JSON list of C-alpha atoms in Angstrom, two decimals:
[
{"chain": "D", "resi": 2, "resn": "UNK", "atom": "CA", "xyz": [12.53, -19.43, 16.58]},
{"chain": "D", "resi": 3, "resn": "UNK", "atom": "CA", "xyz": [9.22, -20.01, 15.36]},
{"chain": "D", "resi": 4, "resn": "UNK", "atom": "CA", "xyz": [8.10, -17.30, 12.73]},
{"chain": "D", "resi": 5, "resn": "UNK", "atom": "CA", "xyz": [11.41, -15.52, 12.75]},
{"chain": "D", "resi": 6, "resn": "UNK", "atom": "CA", "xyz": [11.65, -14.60, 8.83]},
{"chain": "D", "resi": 7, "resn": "UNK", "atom": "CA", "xyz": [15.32, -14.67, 8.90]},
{"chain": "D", "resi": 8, "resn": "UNK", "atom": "CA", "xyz": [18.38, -12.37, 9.18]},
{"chain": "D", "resi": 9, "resn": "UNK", "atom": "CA", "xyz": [18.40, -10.63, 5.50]},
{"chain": "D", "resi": 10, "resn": "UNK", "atom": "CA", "xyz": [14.47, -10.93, 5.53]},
{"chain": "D", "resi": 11, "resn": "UNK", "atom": "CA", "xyz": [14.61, -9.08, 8.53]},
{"chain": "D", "resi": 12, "resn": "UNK", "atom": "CA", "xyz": [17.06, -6.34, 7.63]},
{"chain": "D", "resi": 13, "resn": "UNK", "atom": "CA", "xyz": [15.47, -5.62, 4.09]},
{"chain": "D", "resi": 14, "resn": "UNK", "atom": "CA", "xyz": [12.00, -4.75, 5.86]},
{"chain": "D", "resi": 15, "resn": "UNK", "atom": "CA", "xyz": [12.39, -3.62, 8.95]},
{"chain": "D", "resi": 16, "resn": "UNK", "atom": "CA", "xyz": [10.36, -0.20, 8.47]},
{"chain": "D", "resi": 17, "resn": "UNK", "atom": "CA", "xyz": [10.19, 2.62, 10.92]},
{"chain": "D", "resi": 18, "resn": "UNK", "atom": "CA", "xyz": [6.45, 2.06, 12.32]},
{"chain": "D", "resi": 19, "resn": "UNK", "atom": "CA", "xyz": [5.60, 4.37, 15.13]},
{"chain": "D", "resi": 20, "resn": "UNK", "atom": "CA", "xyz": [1.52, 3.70, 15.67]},
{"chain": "D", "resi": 21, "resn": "UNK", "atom": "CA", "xyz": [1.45, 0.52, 18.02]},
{"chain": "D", "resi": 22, "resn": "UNK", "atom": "CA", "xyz": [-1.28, -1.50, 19.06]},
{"chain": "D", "resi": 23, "resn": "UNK", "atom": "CA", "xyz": [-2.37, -1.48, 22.87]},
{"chain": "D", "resi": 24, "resn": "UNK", "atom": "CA", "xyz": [-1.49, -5.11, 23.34]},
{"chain": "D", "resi": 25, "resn": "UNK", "atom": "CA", "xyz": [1.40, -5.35, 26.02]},
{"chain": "D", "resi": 26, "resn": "UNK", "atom": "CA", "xyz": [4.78, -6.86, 25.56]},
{"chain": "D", "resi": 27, "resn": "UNK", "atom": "CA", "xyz": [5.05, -10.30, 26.85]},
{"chain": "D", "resi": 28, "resn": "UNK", "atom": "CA", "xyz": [8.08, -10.51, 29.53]},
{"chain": "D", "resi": 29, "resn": "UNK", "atom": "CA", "xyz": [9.64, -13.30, 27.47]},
{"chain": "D", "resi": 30, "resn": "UNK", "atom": "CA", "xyz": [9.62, -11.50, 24.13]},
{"chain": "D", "resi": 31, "resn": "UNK", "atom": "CA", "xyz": [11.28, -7.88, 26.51]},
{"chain": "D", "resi": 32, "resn": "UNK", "atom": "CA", "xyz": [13.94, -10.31, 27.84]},
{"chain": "D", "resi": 33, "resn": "UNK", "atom": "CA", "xyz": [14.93, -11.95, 24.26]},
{"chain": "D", "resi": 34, "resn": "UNK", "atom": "CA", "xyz": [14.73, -8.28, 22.54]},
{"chain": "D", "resi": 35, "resn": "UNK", "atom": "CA", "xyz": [17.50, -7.13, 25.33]},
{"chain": "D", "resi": 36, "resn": "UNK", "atom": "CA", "xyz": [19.41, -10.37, 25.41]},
{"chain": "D", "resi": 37, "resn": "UNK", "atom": "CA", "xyz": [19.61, -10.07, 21.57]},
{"chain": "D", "resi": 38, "resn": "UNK", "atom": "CA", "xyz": [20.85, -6.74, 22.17]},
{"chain": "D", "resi": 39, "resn": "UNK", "atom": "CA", "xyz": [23.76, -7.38, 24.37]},
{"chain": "D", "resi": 40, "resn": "UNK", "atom": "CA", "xyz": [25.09, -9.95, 21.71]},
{"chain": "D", "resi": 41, "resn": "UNK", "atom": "CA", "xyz": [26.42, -6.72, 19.55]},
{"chain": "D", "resi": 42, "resn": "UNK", "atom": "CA", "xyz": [29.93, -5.85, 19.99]},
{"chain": "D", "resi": 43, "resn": "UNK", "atom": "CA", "xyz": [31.67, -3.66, 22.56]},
{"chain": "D", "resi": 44, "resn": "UNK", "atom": "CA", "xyz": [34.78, -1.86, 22.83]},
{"chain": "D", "resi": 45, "resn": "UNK", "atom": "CA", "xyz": [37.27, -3.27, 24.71]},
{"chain": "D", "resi": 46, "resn": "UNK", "atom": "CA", "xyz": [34.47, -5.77, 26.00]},
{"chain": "D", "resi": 47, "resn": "UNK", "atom": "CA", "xyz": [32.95, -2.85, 28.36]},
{"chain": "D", "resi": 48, "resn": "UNK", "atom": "CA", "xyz": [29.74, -3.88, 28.25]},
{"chain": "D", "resi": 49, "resn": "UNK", "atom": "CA", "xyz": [28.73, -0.90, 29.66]},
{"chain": "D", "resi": 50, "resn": "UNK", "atom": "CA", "xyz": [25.60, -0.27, 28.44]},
{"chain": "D", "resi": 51, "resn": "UNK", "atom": "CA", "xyz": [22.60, -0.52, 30.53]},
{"chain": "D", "resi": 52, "resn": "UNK", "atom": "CA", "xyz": [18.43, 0.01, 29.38]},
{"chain": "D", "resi": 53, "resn": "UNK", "atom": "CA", "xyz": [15.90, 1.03, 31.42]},
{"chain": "D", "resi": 54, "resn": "UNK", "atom": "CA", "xyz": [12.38, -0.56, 30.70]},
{"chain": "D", "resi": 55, "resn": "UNK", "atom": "CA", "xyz": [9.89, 2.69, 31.08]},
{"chain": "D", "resi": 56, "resn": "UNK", "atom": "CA", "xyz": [6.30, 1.16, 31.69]},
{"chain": "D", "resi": 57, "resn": "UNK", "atom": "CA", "xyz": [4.79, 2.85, 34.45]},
{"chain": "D", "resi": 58, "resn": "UNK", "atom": "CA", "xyz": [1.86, 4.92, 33.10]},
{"chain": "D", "resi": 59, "resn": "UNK", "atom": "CA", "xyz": [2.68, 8.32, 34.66]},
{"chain": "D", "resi": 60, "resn": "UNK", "atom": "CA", "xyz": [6.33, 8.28, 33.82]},
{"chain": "D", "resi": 61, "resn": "UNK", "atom": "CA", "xyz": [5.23, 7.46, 29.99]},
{"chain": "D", "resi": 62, "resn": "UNK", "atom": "CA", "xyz": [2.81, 9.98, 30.24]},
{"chain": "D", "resi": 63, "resn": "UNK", "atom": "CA", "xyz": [5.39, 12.41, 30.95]},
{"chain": "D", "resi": 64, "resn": "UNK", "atom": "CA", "xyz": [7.58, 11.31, 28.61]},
{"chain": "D", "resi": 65, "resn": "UNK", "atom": "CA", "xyz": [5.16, 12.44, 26.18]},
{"chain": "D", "resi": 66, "resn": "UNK", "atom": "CA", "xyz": [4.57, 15.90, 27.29]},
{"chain": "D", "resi": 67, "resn": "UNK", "atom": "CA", "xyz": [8.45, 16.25, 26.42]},
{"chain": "D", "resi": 68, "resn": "UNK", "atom": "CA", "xyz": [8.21, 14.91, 23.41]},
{"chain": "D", "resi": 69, "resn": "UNK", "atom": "CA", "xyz": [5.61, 17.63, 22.17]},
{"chain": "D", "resi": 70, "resn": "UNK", "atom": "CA", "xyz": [8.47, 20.31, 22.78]},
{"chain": "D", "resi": 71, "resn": "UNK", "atom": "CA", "xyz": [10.64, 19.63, 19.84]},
{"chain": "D", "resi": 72, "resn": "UNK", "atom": "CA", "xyz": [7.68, 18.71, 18.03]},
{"chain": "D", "resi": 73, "resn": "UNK", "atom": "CA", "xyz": [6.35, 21.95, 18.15]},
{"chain": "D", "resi": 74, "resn": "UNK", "atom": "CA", "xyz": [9.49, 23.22, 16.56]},
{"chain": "D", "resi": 75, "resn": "UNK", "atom": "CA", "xyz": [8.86, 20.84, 13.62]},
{"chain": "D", "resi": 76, "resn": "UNK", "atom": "CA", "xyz": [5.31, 22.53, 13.33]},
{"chain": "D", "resi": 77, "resn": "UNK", "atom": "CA", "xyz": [6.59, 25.67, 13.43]},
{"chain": "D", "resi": 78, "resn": "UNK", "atom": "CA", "xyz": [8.25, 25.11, 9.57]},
{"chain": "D", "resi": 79, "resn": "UNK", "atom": "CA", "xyz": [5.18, 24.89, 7.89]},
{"chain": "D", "resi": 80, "resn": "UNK", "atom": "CA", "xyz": [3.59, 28.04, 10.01]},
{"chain": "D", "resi": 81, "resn": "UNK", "atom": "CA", "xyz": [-0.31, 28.12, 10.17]},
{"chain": "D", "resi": 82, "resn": "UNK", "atom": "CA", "xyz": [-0.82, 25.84, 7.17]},
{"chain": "D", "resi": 83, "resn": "UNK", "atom": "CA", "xyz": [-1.57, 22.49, 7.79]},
{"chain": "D", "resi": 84, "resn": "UNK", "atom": "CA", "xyz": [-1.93, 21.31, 4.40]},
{"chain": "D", "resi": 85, "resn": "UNK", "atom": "CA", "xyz": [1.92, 22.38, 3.68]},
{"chain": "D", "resi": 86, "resn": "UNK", "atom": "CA", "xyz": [3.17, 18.98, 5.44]},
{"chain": "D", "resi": 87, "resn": "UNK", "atom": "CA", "xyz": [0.16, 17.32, 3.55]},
{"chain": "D", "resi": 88, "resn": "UNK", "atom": "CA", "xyz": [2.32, 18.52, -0.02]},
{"chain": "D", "resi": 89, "resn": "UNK", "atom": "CA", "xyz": [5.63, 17.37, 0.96]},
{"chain": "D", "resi": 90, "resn": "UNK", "atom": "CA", "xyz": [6.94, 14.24, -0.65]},
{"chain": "D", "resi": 91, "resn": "UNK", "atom": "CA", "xyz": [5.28, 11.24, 0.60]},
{"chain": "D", "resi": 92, "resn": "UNK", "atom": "CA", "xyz": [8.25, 9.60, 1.87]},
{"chain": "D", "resi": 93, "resn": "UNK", "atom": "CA", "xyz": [8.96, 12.86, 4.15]},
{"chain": "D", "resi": 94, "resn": "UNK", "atom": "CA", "xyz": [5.03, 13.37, 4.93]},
{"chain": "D", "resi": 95, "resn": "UNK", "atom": "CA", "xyz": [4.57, 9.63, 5.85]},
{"chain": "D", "resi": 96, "resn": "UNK", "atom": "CA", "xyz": [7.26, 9.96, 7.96]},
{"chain": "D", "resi": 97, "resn": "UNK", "atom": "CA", "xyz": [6.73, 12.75, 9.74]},
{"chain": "D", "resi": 98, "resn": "UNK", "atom": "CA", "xyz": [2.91, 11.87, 10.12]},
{"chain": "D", "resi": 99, "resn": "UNK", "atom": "CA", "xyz": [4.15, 9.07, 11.88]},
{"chain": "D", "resi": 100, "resn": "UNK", "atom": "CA", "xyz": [6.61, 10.77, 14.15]},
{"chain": "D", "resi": 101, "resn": "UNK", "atom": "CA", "xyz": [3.20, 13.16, 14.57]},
{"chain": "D", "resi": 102, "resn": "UNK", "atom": "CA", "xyz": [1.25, 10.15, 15.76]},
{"chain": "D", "resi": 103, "resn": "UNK", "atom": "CA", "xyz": [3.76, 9.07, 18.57]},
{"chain": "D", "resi": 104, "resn": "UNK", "atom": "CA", "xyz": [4.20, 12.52, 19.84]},
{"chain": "D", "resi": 105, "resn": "UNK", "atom": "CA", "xyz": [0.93, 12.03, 20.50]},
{"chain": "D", "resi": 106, "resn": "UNK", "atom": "CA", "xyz": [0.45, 8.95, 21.68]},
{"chain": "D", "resi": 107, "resn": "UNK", "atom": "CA", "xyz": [3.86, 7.79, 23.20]},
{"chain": "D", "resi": 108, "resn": "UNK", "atom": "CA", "xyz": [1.84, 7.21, 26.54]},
{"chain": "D", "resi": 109, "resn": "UNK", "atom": "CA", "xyz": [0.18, 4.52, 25.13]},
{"chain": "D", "resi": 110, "resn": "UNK", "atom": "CA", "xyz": [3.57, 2.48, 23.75]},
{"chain": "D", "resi": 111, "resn": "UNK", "atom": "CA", "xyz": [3.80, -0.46, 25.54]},
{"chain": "D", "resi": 112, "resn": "UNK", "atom": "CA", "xyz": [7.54, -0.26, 26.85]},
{"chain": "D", "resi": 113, "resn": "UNK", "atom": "CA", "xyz": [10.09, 2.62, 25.86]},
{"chain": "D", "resi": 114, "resn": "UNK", "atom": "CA", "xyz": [13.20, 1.61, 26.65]},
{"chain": "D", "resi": 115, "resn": "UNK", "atom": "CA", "xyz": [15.56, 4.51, 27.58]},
{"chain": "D", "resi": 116, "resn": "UNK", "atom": "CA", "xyz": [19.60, 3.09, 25.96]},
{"chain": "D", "resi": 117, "resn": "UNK", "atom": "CA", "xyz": [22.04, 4.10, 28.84]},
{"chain": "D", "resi": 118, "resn": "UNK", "atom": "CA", "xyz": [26.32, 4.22, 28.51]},
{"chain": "D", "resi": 119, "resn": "UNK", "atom": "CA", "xyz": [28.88, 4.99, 30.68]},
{"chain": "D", "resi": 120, "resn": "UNK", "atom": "CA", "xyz": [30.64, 8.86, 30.33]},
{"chain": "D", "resi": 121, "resn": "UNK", "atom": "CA", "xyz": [33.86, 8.86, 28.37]},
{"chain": "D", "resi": 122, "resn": "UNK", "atom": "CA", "xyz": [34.24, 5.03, 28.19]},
{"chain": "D", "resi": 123, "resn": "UNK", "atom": "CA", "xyz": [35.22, 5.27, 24.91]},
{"chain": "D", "resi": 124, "resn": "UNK", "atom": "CA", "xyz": [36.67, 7.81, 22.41]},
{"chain": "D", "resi": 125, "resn": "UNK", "atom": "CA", "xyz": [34.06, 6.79, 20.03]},
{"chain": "D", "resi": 126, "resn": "UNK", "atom": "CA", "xyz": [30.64, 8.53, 21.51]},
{"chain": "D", "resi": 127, "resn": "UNK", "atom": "CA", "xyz": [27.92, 6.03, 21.66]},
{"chain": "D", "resi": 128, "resn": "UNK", "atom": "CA", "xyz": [30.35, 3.63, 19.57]},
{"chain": "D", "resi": 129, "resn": "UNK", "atom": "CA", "xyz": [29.83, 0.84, 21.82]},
{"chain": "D", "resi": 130, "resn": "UNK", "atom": "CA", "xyz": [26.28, 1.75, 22.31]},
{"chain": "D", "resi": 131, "resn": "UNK", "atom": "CA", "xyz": [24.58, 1.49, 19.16]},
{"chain": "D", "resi": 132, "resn": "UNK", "atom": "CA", "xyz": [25.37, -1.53, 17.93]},
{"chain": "D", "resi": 133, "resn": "UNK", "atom": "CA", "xyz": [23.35, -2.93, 20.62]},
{"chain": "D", "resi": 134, "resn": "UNK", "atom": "CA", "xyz": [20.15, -0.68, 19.71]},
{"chain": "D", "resi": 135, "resn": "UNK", "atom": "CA", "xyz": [20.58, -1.93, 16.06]},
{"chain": "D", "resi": 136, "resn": "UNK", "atom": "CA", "xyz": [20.21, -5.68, 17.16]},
{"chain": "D", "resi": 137, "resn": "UNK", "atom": "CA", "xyz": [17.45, -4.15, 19.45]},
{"chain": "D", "resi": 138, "resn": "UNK", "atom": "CA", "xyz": [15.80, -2.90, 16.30]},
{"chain": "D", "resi": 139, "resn": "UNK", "atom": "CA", "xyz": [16.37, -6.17, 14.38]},
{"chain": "D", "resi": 140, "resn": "UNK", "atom": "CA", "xyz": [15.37, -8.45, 17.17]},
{"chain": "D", "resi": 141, "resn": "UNK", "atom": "CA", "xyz": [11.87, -6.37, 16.92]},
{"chain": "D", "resi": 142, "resn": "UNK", "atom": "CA", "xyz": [11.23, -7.05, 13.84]},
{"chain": "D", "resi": 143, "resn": "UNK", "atom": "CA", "xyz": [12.21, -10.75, 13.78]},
{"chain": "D", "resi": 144, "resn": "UNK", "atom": "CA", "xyz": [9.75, -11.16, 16.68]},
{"chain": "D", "resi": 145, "resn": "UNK", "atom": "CA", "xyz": [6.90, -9.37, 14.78]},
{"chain": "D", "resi": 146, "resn": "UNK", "atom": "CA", "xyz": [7.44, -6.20, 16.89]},
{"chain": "D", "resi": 147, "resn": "UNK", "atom": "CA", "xyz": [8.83, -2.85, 15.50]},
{"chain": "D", "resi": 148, "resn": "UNK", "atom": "CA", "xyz": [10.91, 0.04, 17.27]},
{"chain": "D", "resi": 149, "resn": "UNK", "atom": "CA", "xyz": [12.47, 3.01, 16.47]},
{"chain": "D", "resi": 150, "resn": "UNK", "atom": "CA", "xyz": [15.06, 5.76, 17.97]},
{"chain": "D", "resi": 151, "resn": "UNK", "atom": "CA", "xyz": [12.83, 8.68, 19.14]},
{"chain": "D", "resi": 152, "resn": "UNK", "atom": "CA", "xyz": [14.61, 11.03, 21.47]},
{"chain": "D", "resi": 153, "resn": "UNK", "atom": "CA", "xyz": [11.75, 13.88, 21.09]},
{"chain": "D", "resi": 154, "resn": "UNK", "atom": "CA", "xyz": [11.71, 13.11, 25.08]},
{"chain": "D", "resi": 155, "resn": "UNK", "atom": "CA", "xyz": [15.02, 14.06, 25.54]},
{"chain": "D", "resi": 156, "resn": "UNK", "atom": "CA", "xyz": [14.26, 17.50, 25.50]},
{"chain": "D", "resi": 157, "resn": "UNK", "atom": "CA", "xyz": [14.04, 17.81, 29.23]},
{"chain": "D", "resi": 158, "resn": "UNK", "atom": "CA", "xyz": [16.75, 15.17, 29.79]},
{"chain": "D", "resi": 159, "resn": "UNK", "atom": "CA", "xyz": [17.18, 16.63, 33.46]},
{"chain": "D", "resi": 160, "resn": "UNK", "atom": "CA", "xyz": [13.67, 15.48, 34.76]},
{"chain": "D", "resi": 161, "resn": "UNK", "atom": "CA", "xyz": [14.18, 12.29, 32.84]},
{"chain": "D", "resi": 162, "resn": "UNK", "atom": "CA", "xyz": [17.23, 11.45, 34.57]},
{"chain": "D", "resi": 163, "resn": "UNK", "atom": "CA", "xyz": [15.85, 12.40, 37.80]},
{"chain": "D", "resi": 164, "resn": "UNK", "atom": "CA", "xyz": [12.35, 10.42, 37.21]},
{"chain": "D", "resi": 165, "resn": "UNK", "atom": "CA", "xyz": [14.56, 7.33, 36.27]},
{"chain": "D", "resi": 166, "resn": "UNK", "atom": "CA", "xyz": [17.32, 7.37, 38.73]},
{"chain": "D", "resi": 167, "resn": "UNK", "atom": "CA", "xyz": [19.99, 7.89, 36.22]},
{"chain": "D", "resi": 168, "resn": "UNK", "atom": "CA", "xyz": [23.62, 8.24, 37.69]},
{"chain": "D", "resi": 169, "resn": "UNK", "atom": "CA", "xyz": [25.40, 11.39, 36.86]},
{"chain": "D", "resi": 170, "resn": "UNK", "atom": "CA", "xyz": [27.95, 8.92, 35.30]},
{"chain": "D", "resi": 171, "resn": "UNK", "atom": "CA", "xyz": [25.85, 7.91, 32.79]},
{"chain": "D", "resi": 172, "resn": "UNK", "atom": "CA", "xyz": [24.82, 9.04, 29.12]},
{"chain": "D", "resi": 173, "resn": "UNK", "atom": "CA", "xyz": [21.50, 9.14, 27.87]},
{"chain": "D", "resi": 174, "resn": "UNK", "atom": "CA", "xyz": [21.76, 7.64, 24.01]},
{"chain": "D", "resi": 175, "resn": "UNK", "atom": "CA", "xyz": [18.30, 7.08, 22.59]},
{"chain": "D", "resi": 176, "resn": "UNK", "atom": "CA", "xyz": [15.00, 6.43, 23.82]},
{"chain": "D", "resi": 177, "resn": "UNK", "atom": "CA", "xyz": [13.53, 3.43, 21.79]},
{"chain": "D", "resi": 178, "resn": "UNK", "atom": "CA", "xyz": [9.58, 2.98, 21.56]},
{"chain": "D", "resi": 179, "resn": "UNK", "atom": "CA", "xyz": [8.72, -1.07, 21.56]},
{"chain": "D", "resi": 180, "resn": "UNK", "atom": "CA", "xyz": [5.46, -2.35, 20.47]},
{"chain": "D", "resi": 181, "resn": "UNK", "atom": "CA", "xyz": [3.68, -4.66, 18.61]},
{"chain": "D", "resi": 182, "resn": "UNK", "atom": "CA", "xyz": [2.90, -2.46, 15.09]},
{"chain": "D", "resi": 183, "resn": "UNK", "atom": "CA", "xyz": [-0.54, -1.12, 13.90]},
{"chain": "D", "resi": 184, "resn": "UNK", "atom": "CA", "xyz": [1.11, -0.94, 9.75]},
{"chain": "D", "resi": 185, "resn": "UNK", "atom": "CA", "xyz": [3.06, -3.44, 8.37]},
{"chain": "D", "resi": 186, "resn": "UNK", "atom": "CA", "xyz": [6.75, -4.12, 7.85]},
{"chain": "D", "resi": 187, "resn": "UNK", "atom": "CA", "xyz": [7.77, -4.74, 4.17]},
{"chain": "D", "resi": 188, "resn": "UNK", "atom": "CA", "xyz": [9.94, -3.36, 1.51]},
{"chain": "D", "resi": 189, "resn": "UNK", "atom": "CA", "xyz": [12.37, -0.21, 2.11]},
{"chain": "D", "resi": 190, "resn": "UNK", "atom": "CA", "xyz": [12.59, 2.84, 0.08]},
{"chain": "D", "resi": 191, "resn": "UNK", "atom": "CA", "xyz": [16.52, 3.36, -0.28]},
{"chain": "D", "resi": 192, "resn": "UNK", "atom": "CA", "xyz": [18.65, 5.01, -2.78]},
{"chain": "D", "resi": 193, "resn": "UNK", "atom": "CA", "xyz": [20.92, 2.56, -4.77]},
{"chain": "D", "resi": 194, "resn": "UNK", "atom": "CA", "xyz": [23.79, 1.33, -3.26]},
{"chain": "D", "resi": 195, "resn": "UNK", "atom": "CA", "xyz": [25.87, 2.76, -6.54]},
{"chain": "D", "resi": 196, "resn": "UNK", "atom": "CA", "xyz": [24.63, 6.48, -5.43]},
{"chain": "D", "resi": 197, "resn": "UNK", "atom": "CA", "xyz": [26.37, 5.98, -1.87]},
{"chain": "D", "resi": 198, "resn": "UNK", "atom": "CA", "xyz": [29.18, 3.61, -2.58]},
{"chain": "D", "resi": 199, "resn": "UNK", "atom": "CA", "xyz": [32.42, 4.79, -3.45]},
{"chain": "D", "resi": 200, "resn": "UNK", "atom": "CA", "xyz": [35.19, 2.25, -4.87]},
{"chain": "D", "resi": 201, "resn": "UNK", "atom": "CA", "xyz": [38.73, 3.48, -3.29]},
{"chain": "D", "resi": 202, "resn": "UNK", "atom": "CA", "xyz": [38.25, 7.28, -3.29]},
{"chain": "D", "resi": 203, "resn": "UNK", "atom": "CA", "xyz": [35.18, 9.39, -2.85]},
{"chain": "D", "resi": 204, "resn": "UNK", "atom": "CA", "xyz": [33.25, 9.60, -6.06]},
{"chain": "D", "resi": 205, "resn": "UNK", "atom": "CA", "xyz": [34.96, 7.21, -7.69]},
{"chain": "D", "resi": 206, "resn": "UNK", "atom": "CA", "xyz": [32.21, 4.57, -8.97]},
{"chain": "D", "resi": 207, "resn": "UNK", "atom": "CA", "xyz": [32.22, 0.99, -8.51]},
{"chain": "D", "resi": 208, "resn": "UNK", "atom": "CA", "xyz": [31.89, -0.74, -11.62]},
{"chain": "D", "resi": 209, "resn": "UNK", "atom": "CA", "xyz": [29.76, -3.96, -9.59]},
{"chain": "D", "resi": 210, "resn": "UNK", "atom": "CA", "xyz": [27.10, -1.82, -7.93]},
{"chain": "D", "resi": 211, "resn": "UNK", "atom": "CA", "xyz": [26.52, 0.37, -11.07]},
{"chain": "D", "resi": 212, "resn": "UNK", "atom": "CA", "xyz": [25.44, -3.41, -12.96]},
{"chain": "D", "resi": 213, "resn": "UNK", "atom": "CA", "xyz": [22.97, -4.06, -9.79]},
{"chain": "D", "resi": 214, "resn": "UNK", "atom": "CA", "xyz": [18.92, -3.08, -10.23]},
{"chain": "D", "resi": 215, "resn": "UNK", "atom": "CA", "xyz": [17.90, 0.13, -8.22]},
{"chain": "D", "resi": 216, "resn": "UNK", "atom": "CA", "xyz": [16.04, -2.03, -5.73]},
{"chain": "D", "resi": 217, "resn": "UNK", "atom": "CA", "xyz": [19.14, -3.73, -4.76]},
{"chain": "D", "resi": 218, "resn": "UNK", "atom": "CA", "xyz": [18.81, -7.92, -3.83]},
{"chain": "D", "resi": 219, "resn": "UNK", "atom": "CA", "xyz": [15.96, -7.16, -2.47]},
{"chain": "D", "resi": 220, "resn": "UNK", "atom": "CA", "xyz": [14.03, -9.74, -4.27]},
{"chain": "D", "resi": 221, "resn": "UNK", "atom": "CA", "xyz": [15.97, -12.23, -2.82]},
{"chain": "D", "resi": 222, "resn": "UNK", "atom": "CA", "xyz": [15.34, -11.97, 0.83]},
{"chain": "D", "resi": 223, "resn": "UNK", "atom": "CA", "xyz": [11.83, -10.52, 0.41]},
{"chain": "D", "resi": 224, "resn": "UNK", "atom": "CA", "xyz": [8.40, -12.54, -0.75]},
{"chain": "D", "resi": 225, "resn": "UNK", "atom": "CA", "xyz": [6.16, -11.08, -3.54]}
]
């Protein structure tokens, strides 16, 4: 596909960006996001996973009210003090500015797609479920879009189920905000893959990944 930057492109800079421009997403772009998404593996070939497209301005709207109740948990950390999230480490603050900024303005995301999966389908919770979010995420960014898994809403899953019509037989897995992003994907900030990577037993090193640079391959996949 035209402009696609590639699968490992793709995976080493697909960033979290939760401020999205106002411009809608075309119905052919929705429909290849979601039939890239039900590509991902599923146990026992259930396929049981089902998304519902939330675009209708009221229901959005609603969804955001929701999403300022855990939010307002998050504020509660730092007290009266607004400049104690302003001297947190900048990974952290950037983040959570962000996550600030679609609290706020989740009525305005283009589509949120609410990630649906049968009740005790499988023994694995959500096993089956997520793998099709993650090509989701990765179709996204391949298509010049970003999302991410937000489920702030979720904290009055009872009126979201009843605004949507979900069946009692159903979970609710993640709510995923599309759009097309107002920052820019590019390079991750991750911890080597020697600090997480155990050879045969926990801690044990592995001699391979303690010879790689911090930054991983990177380099390869990604332009200068």
């Amino acid at each position: 596909m035209e402009g696609d930057p590639g699968l490992f492109a793709t995976m080493y800079s697909a960033r979290a960006l939760r401020r999205f421009k106002p411009d809608p997403v075309p119905e052919d772009v929705l429909f290849q996001l979601l039939d890239a998404a039900v590509r991902a593996p599923s146990g026992q070939n259930a396929q049981d996973w089902r998304f519902v497209l939330v675009r209708d301005p009221e229901h959005k709207r609603r969804m955001q009210e929701w999403a300022a109740i855990p939010w307002r948990r998050y504020q509660a950390r730092f007290g009266r003090d607004a400049a104690a999230l302003d001297a947190l480490p900048r990974s952290q603050r950037l983040s959570l500015r962000s996550v600030e900024h679609l609290v706020h303005h989740l009525a305005q995301t283009p589509v949120i797609i609410v990630v649906l999966g049968l009740k005790g389908r499988h023994s694995t919770v959500g096993g089956s479920t997520f793998p099709a979010v993650q090509n989701l995420l990765l179709a996204a960014r391949g298509m010049e879009l970003s999302g991410s898994v937000f489920n702030f809403p979720l904290a009055r899953e009872d009126a979201l189920r009843d605004m949507l019509g979900i069946p009692d037989n159903n979970e609710v897995y993640c709510v995923v905000p599309v759009g097309y992003p107002a920052d820019r994907h590019g390079p991750l900030g991750r911890k080597p893959v020697r600090e997480v990577v155990y050879d045969g037993r926990f801690g044990e090193r592995w001699p391979f990944a303690e010879a790689q640079p911090d930054a991983g391959w990177q380099d390869r996949w990604l332009p200068e």
